[in-house]
mmCIF file of N, CA and C in Angstrom:
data_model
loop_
_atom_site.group_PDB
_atom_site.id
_atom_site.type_symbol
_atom_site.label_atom_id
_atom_site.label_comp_id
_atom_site.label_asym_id
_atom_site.label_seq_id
_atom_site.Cartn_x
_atom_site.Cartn_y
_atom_site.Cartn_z
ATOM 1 N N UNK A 65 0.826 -1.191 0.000
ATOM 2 C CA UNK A 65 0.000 0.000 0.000
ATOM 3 C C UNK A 65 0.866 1.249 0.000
ATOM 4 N N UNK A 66 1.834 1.304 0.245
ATOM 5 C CA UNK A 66 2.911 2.151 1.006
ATOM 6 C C UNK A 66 2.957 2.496 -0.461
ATOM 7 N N UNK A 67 3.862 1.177 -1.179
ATOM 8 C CA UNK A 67 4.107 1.467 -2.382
ATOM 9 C C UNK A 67 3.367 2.285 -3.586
ATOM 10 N N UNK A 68 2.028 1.758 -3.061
ATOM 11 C CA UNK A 68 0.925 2.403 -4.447
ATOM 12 C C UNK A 68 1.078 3.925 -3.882
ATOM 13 N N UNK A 69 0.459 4.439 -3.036
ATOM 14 C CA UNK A 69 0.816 5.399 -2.092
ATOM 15 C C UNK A 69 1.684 6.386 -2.805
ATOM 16 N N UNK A 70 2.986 6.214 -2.703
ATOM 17 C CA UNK A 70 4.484 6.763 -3.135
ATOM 18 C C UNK A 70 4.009 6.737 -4.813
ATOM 19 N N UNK A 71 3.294 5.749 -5.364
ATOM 20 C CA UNK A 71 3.424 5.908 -7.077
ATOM 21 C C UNK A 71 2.374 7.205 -7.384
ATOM 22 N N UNK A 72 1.200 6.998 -6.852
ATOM 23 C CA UNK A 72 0.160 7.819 -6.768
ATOM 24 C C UNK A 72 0.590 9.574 -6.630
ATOM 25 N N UNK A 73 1.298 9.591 -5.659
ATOM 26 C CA UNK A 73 2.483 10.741 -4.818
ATOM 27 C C UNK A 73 2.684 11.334 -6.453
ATOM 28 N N UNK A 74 3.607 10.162 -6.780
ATOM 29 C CA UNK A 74 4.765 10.908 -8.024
ATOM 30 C C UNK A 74 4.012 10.860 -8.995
ATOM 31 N N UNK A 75 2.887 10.740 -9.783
ATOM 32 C CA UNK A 75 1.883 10.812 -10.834
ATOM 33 C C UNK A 75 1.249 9.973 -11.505
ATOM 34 N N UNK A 76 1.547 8.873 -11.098
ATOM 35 C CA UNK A 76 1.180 7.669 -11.804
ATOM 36 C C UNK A 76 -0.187 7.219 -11.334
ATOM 37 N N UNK A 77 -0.996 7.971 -12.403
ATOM 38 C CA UNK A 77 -2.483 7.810 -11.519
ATOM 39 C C UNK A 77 -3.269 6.433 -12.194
ATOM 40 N N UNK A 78 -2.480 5.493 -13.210
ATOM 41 C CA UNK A 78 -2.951 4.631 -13.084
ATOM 42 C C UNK A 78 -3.227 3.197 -12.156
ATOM 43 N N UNK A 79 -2.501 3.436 -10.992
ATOM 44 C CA UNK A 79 -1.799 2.332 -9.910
ATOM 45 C C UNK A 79 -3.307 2.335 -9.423
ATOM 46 N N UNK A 80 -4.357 2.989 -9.355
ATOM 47 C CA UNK A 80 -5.529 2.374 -8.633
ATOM 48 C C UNK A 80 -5.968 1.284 -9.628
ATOM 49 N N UNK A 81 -6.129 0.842 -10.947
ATOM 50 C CA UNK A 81 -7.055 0.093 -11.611
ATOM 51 C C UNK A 81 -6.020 -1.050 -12.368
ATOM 52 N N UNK A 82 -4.839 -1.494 -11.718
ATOM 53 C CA UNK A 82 -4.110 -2.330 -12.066
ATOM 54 C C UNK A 82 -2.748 -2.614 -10.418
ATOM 55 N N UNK A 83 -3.138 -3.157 -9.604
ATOM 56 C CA UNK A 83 -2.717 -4.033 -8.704
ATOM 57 C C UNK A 83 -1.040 -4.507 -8.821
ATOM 58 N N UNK A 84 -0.810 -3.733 -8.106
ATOM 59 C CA UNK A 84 1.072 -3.621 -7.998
ATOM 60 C C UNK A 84 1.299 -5.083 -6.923
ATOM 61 N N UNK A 85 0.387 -5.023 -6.114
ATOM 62 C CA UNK A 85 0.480 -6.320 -5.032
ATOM 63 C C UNK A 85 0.227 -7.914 -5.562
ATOM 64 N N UNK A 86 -0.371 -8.040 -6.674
ATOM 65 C CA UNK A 86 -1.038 -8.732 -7.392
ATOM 66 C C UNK A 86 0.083 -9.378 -7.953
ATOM 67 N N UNK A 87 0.823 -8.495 -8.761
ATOM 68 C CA UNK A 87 2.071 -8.671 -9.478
ATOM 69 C C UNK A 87 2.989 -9.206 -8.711
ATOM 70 N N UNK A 88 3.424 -8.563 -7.278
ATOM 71 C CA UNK A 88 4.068 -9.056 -6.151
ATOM 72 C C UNK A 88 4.110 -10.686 -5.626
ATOM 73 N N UNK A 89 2.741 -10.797 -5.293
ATOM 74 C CA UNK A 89 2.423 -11.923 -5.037
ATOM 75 C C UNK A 89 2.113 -13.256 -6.251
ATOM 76 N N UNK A 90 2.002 -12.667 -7.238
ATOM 77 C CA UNK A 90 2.189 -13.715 -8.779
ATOM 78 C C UNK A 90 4.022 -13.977 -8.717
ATOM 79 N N UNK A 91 4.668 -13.403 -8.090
ATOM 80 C CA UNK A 91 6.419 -13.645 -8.059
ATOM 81 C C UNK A 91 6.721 -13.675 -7.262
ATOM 82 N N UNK A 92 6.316 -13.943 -6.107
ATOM 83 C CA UNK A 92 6.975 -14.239 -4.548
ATOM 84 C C UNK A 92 8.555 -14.309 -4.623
ATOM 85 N N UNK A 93 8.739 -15.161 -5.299
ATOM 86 C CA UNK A 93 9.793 -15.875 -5.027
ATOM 87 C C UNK A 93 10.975 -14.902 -5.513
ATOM 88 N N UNK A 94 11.269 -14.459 -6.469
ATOM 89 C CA UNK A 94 11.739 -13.415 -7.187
ATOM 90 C C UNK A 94 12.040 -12.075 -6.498
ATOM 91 N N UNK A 95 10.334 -11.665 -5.883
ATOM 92 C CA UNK A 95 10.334 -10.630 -4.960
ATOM 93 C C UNK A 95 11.666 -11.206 -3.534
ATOM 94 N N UNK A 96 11.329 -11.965 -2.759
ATOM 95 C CA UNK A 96 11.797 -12.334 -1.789
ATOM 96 C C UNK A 96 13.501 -12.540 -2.075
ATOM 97 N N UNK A 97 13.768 -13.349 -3.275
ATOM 98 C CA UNK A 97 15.484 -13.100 -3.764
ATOM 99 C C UNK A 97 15.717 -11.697 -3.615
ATOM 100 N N UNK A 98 15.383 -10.698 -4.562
ATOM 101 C CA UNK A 98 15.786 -9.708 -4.551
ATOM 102 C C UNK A 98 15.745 -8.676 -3.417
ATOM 103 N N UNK A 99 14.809 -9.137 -2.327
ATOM 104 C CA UNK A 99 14.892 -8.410 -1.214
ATOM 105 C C UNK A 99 15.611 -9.090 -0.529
ATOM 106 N N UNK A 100 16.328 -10.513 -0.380
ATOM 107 C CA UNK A 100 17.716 -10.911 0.537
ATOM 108 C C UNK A 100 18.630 -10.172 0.200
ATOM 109 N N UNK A 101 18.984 -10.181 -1.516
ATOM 110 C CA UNK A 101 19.831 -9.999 -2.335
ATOM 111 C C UNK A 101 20.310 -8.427 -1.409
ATOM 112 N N UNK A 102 19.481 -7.520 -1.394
ATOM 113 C CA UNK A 102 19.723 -5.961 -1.341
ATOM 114 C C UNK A 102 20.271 -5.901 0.186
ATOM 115 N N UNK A 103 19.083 -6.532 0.754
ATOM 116 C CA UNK A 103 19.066 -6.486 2.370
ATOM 117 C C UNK A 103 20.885 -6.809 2.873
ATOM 118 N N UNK A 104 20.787 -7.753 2.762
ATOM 119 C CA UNK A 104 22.331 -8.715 2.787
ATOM 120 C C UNK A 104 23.558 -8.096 2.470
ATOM 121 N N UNK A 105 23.359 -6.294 1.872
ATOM 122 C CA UNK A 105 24.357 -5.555 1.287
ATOM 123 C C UNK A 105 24.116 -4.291 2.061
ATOM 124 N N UNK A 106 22.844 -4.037 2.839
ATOM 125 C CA UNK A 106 22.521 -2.347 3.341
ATOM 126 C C UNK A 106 23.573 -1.966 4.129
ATOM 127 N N UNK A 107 23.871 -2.717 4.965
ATOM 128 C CA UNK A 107 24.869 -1.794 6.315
ATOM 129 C C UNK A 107 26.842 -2.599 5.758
ATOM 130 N N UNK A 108 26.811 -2.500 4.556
ATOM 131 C CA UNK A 108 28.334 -2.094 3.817
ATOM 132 C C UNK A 108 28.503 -0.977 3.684
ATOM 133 N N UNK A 109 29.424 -1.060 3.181
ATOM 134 C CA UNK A 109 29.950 0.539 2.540
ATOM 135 C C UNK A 109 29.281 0.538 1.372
ATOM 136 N N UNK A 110 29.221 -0.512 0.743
ATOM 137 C CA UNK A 110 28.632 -0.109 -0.777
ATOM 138 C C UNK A 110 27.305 -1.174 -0.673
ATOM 139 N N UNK A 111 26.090 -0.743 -0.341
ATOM 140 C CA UNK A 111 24.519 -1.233 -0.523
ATOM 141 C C UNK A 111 24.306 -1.705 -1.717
ATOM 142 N N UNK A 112 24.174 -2.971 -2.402
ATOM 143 C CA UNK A 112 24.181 -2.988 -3.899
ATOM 144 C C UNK A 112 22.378 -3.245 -3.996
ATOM 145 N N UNK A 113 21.644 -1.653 -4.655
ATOM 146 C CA UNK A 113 20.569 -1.400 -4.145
ATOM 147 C C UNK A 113 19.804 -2.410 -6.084
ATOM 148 N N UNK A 114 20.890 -2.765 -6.554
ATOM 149 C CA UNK A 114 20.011 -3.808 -8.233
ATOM 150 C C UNK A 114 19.150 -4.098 -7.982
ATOM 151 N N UNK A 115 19.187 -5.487 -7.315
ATOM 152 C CA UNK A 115 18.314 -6.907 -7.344
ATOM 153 C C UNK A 115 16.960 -6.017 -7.102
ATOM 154 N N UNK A 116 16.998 -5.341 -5.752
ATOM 155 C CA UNK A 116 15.590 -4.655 -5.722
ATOM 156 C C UNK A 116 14.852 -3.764 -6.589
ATOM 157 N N UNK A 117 15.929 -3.120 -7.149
ATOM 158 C CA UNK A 117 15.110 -2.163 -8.004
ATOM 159 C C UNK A 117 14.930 -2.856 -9.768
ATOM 160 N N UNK A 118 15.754 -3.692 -10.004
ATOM 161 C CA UNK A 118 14.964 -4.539 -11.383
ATOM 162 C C UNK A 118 13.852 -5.214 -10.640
ATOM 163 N N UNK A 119 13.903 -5.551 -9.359
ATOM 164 C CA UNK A 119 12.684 -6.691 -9.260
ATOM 165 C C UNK A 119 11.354 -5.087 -9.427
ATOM 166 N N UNK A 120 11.663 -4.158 -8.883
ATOM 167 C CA UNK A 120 10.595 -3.319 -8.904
ATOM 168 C C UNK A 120 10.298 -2.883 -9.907
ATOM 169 N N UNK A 121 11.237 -2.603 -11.096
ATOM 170 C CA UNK A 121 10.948 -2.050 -12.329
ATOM 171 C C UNK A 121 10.415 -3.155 -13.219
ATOM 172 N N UNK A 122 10.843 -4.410 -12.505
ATOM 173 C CA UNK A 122 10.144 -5.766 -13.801
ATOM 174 C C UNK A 122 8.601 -5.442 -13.308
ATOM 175 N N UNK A 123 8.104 -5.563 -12.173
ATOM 176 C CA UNK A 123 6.848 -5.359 -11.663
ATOM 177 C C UNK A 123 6.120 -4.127 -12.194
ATOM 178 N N UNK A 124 6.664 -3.311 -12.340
ATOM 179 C CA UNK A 124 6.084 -2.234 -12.641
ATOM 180 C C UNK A 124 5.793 -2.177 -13.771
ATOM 181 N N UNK A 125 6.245 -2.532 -14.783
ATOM 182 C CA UNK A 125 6.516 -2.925 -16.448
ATOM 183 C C UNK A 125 5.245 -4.093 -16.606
ATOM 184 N N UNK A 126 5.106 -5.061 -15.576
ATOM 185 C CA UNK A 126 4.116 -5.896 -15.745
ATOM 186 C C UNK A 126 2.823 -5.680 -15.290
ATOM 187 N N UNK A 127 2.746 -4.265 -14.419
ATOM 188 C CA UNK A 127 1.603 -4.233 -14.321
ATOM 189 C C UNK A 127 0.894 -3.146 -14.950
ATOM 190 N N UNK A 128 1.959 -2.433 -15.969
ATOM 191 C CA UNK A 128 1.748 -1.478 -16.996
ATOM 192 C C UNK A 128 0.955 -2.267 -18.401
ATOM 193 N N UNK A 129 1.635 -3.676 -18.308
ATOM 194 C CA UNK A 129 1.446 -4.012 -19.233
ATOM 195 C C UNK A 129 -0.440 -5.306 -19.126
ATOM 196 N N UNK A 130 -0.420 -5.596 -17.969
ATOM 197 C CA UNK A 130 -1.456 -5.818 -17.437
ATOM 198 C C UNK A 130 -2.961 -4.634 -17.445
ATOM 199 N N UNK A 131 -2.633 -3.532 -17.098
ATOM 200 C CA UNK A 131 -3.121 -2.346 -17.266
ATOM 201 C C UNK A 131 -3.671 -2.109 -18.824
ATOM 202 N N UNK A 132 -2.910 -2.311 -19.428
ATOM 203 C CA UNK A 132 -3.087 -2.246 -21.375
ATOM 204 C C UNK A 132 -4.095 -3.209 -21.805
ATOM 205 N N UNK A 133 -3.997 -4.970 -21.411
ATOM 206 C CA UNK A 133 -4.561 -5.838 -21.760
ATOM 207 C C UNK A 133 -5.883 -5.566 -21.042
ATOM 208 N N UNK A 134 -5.974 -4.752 -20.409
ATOM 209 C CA UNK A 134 -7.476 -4.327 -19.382
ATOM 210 C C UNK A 134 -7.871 -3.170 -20.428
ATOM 211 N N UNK A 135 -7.268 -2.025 -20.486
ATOM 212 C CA UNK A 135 -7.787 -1.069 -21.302
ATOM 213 C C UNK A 135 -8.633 -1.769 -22.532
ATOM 214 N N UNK A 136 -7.744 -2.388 -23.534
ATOM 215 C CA UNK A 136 -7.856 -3.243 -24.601
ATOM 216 C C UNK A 136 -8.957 -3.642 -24.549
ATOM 217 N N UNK A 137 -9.250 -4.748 -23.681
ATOM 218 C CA UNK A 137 -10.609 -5.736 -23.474
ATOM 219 C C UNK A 137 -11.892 -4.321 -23.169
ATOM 220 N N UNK A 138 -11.163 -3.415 -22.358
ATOM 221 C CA UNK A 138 -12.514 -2.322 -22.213
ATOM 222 C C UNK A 138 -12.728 -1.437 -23.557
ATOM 223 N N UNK A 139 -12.000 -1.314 -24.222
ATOM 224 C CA UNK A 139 -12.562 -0.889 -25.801
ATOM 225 C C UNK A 139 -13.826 -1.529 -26.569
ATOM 226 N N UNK A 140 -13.353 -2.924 -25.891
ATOM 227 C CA UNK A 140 -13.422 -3.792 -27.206
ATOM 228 C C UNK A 140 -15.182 -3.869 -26.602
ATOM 229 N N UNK A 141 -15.742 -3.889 -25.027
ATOM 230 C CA UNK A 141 -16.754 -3.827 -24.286
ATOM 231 C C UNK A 141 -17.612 -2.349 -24.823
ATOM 232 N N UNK A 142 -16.759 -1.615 -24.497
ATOM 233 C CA UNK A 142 -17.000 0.080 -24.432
ATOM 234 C C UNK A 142 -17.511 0.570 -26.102
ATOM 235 N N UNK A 143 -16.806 0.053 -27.395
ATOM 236 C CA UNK A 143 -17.567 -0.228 -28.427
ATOM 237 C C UNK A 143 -18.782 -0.865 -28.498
ATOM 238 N N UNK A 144 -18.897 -1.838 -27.455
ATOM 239 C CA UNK A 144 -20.470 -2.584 -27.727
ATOM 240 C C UNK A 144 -21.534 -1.865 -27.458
ATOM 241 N N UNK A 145 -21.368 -0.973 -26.762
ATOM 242 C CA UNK A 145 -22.558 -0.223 -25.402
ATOM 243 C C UNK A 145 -23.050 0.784 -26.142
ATOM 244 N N UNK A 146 -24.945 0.627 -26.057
ATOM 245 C CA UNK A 146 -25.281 1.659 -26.345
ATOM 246 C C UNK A 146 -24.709 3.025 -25.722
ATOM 247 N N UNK A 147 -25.183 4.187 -26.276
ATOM 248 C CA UNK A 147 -24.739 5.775 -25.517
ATOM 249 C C UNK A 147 -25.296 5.615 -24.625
ATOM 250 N N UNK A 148 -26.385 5.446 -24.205
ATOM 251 C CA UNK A 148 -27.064 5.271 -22.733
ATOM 252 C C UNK A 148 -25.993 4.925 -21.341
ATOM 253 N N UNK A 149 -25.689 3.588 -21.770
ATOM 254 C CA UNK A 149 -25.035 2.945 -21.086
ATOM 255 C C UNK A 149 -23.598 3.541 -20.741
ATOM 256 N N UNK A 150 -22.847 3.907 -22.118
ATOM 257 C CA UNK A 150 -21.302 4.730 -21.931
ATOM 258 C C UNK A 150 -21.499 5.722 -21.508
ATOM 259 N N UNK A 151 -22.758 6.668 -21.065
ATOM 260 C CA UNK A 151 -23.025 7.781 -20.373
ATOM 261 C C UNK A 151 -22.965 7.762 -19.019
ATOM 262 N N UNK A 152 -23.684 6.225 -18.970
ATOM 263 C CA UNK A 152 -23.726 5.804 -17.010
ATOM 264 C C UNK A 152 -22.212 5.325 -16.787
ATOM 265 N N UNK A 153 -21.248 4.576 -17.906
ATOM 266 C CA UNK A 153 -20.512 4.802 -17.165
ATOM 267 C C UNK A 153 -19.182 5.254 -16.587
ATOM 268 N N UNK A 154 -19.431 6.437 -17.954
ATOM 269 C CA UNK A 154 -18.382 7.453 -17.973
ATOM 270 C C UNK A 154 -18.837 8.434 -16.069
ATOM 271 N N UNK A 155 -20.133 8.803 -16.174
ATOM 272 C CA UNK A 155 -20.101 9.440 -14.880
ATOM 273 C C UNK A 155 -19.792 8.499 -13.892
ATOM 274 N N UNK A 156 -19.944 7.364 -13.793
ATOM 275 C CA UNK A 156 -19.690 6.735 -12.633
ATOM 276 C C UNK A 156 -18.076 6.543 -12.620
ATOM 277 N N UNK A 157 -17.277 6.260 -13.662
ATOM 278 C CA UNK A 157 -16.112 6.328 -13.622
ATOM 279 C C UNK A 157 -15.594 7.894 -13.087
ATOM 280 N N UNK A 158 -15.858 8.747 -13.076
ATOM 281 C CA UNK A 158 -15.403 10.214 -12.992
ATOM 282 C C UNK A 158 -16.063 11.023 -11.252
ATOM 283 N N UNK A 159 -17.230 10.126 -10.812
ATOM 284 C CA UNK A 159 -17.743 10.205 -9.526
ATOM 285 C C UNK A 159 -17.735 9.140 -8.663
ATOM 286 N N UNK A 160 -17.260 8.221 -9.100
ATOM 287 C CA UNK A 160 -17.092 6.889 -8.437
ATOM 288 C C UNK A 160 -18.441 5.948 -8.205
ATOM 289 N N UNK A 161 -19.160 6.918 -8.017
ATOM 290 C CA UNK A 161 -20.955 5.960 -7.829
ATOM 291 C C UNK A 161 -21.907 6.557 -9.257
ATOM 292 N N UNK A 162 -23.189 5.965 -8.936
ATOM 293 C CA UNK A 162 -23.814 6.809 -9.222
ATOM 294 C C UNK A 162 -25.419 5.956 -8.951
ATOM 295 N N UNK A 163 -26.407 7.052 -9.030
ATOM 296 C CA UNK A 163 -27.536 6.623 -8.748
ATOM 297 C C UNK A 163 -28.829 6.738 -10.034
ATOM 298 N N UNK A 164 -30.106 5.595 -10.475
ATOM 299 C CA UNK A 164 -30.688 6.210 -10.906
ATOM 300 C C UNK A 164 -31.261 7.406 -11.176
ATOM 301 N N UNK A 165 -31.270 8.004 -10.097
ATOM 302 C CA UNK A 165 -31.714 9.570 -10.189
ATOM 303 C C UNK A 165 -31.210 10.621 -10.665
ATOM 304 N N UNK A 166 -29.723 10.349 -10.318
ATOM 305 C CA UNK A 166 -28.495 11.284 -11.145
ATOM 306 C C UNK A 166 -28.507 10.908 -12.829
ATOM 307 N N UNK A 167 -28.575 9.739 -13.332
ATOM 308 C CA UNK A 167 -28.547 9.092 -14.430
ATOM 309 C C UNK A 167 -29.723 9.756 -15.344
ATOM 310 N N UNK A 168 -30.880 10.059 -14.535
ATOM 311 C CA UNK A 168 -32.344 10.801 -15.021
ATOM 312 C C UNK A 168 -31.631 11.679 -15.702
ATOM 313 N N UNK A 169 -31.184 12.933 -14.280
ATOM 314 C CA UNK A 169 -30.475 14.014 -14.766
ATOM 315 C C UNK A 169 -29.787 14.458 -15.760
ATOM 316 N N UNK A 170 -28.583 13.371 -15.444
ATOM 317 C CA UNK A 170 -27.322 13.265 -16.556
ATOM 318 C C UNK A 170 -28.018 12.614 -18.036
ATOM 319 N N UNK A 171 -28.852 12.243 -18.373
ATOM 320 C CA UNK A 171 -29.155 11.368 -19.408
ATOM 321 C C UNK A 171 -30.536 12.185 -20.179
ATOM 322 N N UNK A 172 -31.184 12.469 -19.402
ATOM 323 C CA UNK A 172 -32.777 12.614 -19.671
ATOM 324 C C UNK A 172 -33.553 11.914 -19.798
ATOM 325 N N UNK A 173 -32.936 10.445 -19.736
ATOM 326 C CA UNK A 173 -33.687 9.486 -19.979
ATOM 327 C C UNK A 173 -35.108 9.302 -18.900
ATOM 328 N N UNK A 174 -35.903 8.232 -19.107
ATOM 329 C CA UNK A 174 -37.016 8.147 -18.474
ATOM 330 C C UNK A 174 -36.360 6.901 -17.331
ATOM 331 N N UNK A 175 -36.987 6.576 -16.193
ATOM 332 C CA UNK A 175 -36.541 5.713 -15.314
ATOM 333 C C UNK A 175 -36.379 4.589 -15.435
ATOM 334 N N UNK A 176 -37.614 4.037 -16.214
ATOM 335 C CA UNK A 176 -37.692 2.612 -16.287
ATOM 336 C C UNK A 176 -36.804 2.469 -17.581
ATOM 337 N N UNK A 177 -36.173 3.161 -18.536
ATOM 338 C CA UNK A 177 -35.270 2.963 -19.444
ATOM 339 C C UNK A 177 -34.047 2.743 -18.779
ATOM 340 N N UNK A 178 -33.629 3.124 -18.014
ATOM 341 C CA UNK A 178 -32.402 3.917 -17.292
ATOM 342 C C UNK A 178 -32.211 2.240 -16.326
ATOM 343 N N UNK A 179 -33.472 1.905 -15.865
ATOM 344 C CA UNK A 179 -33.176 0.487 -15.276
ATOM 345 C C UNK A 179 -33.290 -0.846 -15.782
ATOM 346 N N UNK A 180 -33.618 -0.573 -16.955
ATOM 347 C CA UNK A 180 -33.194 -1.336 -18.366
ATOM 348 C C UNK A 180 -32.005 -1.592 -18.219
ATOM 349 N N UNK A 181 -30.969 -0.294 -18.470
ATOM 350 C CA UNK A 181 -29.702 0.000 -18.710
ATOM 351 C C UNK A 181 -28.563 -0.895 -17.705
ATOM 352 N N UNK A 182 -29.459 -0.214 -16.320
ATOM 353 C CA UNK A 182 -28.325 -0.284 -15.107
ATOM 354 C C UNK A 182 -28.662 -2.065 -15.174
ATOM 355 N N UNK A 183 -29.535 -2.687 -15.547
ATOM 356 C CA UNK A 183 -29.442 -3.895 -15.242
ATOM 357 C C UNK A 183 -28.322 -4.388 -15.972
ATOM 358 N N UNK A 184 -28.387 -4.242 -17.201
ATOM 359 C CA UNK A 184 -27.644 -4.501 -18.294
ATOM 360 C C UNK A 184 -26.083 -4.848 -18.134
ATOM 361 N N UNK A 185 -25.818 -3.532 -17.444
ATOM 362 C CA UNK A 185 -24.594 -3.258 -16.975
ATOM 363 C C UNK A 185 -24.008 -4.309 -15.479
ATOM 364 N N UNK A 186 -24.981 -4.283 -14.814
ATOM 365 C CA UNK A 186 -24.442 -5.392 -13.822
ATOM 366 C C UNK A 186 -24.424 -6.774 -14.593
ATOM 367 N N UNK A 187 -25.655 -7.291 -14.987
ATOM 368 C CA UNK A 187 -25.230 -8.640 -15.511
ATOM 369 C C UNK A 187 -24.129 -8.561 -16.569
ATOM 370 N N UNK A 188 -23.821 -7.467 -17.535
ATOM 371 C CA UNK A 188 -22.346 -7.839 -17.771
ATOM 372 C C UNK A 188 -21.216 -7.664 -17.215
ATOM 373 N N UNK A 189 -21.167 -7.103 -15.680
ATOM 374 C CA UNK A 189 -20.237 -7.333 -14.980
ATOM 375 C C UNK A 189 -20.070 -6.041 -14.885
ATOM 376 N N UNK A 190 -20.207 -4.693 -15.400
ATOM 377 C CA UNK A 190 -19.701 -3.731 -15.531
ATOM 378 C C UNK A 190 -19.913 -2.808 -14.188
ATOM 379 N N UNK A 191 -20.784 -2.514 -13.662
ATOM 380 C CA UNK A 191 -21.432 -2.318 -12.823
ATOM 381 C C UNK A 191 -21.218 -3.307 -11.795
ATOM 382 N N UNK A 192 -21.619 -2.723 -10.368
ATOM 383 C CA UNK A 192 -21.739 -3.689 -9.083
ATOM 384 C C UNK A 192 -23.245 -2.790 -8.331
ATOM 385 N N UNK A 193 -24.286 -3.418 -7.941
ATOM 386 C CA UNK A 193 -25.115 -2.726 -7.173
ATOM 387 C C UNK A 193 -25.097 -2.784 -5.747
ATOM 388 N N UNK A 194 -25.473 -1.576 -4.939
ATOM 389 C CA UNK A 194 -25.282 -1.958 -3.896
ATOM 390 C C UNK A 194 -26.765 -1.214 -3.221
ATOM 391 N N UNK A 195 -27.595 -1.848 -2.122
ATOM 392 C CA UNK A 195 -28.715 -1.416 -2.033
ATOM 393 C C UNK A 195 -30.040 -1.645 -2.930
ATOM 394 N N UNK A 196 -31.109 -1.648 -2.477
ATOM 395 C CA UNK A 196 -32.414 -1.910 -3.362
ATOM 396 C C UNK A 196 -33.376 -0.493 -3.265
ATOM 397 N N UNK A 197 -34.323 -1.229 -3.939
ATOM 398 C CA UNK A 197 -35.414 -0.012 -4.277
ATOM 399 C C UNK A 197 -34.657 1.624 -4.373
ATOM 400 N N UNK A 198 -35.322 2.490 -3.227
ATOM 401 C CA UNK A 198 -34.901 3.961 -3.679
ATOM 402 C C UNK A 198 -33.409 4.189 -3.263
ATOM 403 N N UNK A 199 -32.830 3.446 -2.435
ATOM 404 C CA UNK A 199 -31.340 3.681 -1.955
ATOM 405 C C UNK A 199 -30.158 3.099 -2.880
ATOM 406 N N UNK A 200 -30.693 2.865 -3.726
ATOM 407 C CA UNK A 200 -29.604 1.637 -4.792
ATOM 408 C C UNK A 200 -28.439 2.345 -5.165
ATOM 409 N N UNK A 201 -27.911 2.362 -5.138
ATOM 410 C CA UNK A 201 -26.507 2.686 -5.569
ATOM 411 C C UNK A 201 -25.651 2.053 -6.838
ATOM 412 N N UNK A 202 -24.864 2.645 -7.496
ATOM 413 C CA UNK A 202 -24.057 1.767 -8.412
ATOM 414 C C UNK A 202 -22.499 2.352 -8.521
ATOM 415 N N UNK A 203 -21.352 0.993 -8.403
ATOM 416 C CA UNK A 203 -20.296 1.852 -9.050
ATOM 417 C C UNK A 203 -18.988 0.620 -9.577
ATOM 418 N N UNK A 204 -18.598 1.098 -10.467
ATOM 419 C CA UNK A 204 -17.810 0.147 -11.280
ATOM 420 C C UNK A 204 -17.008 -1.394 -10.434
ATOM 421 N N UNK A 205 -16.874 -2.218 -11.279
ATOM 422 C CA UNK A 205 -16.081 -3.402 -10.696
ATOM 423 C C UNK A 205 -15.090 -3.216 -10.857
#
């Protein structure tokens, strides 16, 4: 967390929607060499700070590249969707939630169209609901 944290810090505002820990834990083993590797050198005169920082830059590279194969597949989704739908969930991407009622607003649409939509969107995964009837809530997976 520390880590995402520090990336977030320095500009890298994609580290929320592609999992640096994920990557970590898919290489344990790798991770854990390269942190003996460094550790095993700190209190020399000369810290040989490598092993850690390729293991961090291979990670980082893989979850850039993980990040892409996600974008990719969301094109390829994000082409399918009526405007209705890329309307709900461009605002929900940009507000983090969103509610039928805002969707009225933002859309003009009529309600029972709009819950056409939002269904749509959860059973393809896109969407997550949280709450029923007037409190329902929605916001991306």
């Amino acid at each position: 967390m520390l880590t995402t944290l520090l990336l977030l810090q320095a500009g890298y505002v994609y580290v929320p929607y592609s999992s640096l820990e994920s990557v970590v834990e898919q290489s344990k083993e790798a991770y854990y060499l390269a942190l003996r590797q460094t550790q095993g050198t700190i209190r020399t005169n000369s810290p040989n700070w490598q092993p850690w920082l390729m293991f961090f830059l291979r990670a980082l590279a893989e979850q850039v590249r993980r990040l892409e194969k996600k974008v990719e597949r969301e094109k390829i989704v994000l082409a399918a969707m009526p405007e209705l739908q890329l309307q709900i969930v461009e605002f929900t991407r940009e507000h983090g939630r969103v509610t039928i009622g805002e969707a009225t607003k933002l859309t003009g649409a009529g309600r029972n169209t709009l819950k056409q939509h939002f269904r749509a969107l959860v059973e393809r995964g896109t969407l997550r609901q949280h709450g029923s009837g007037r409190r329902v809530w929605y916001d991306l997976r």
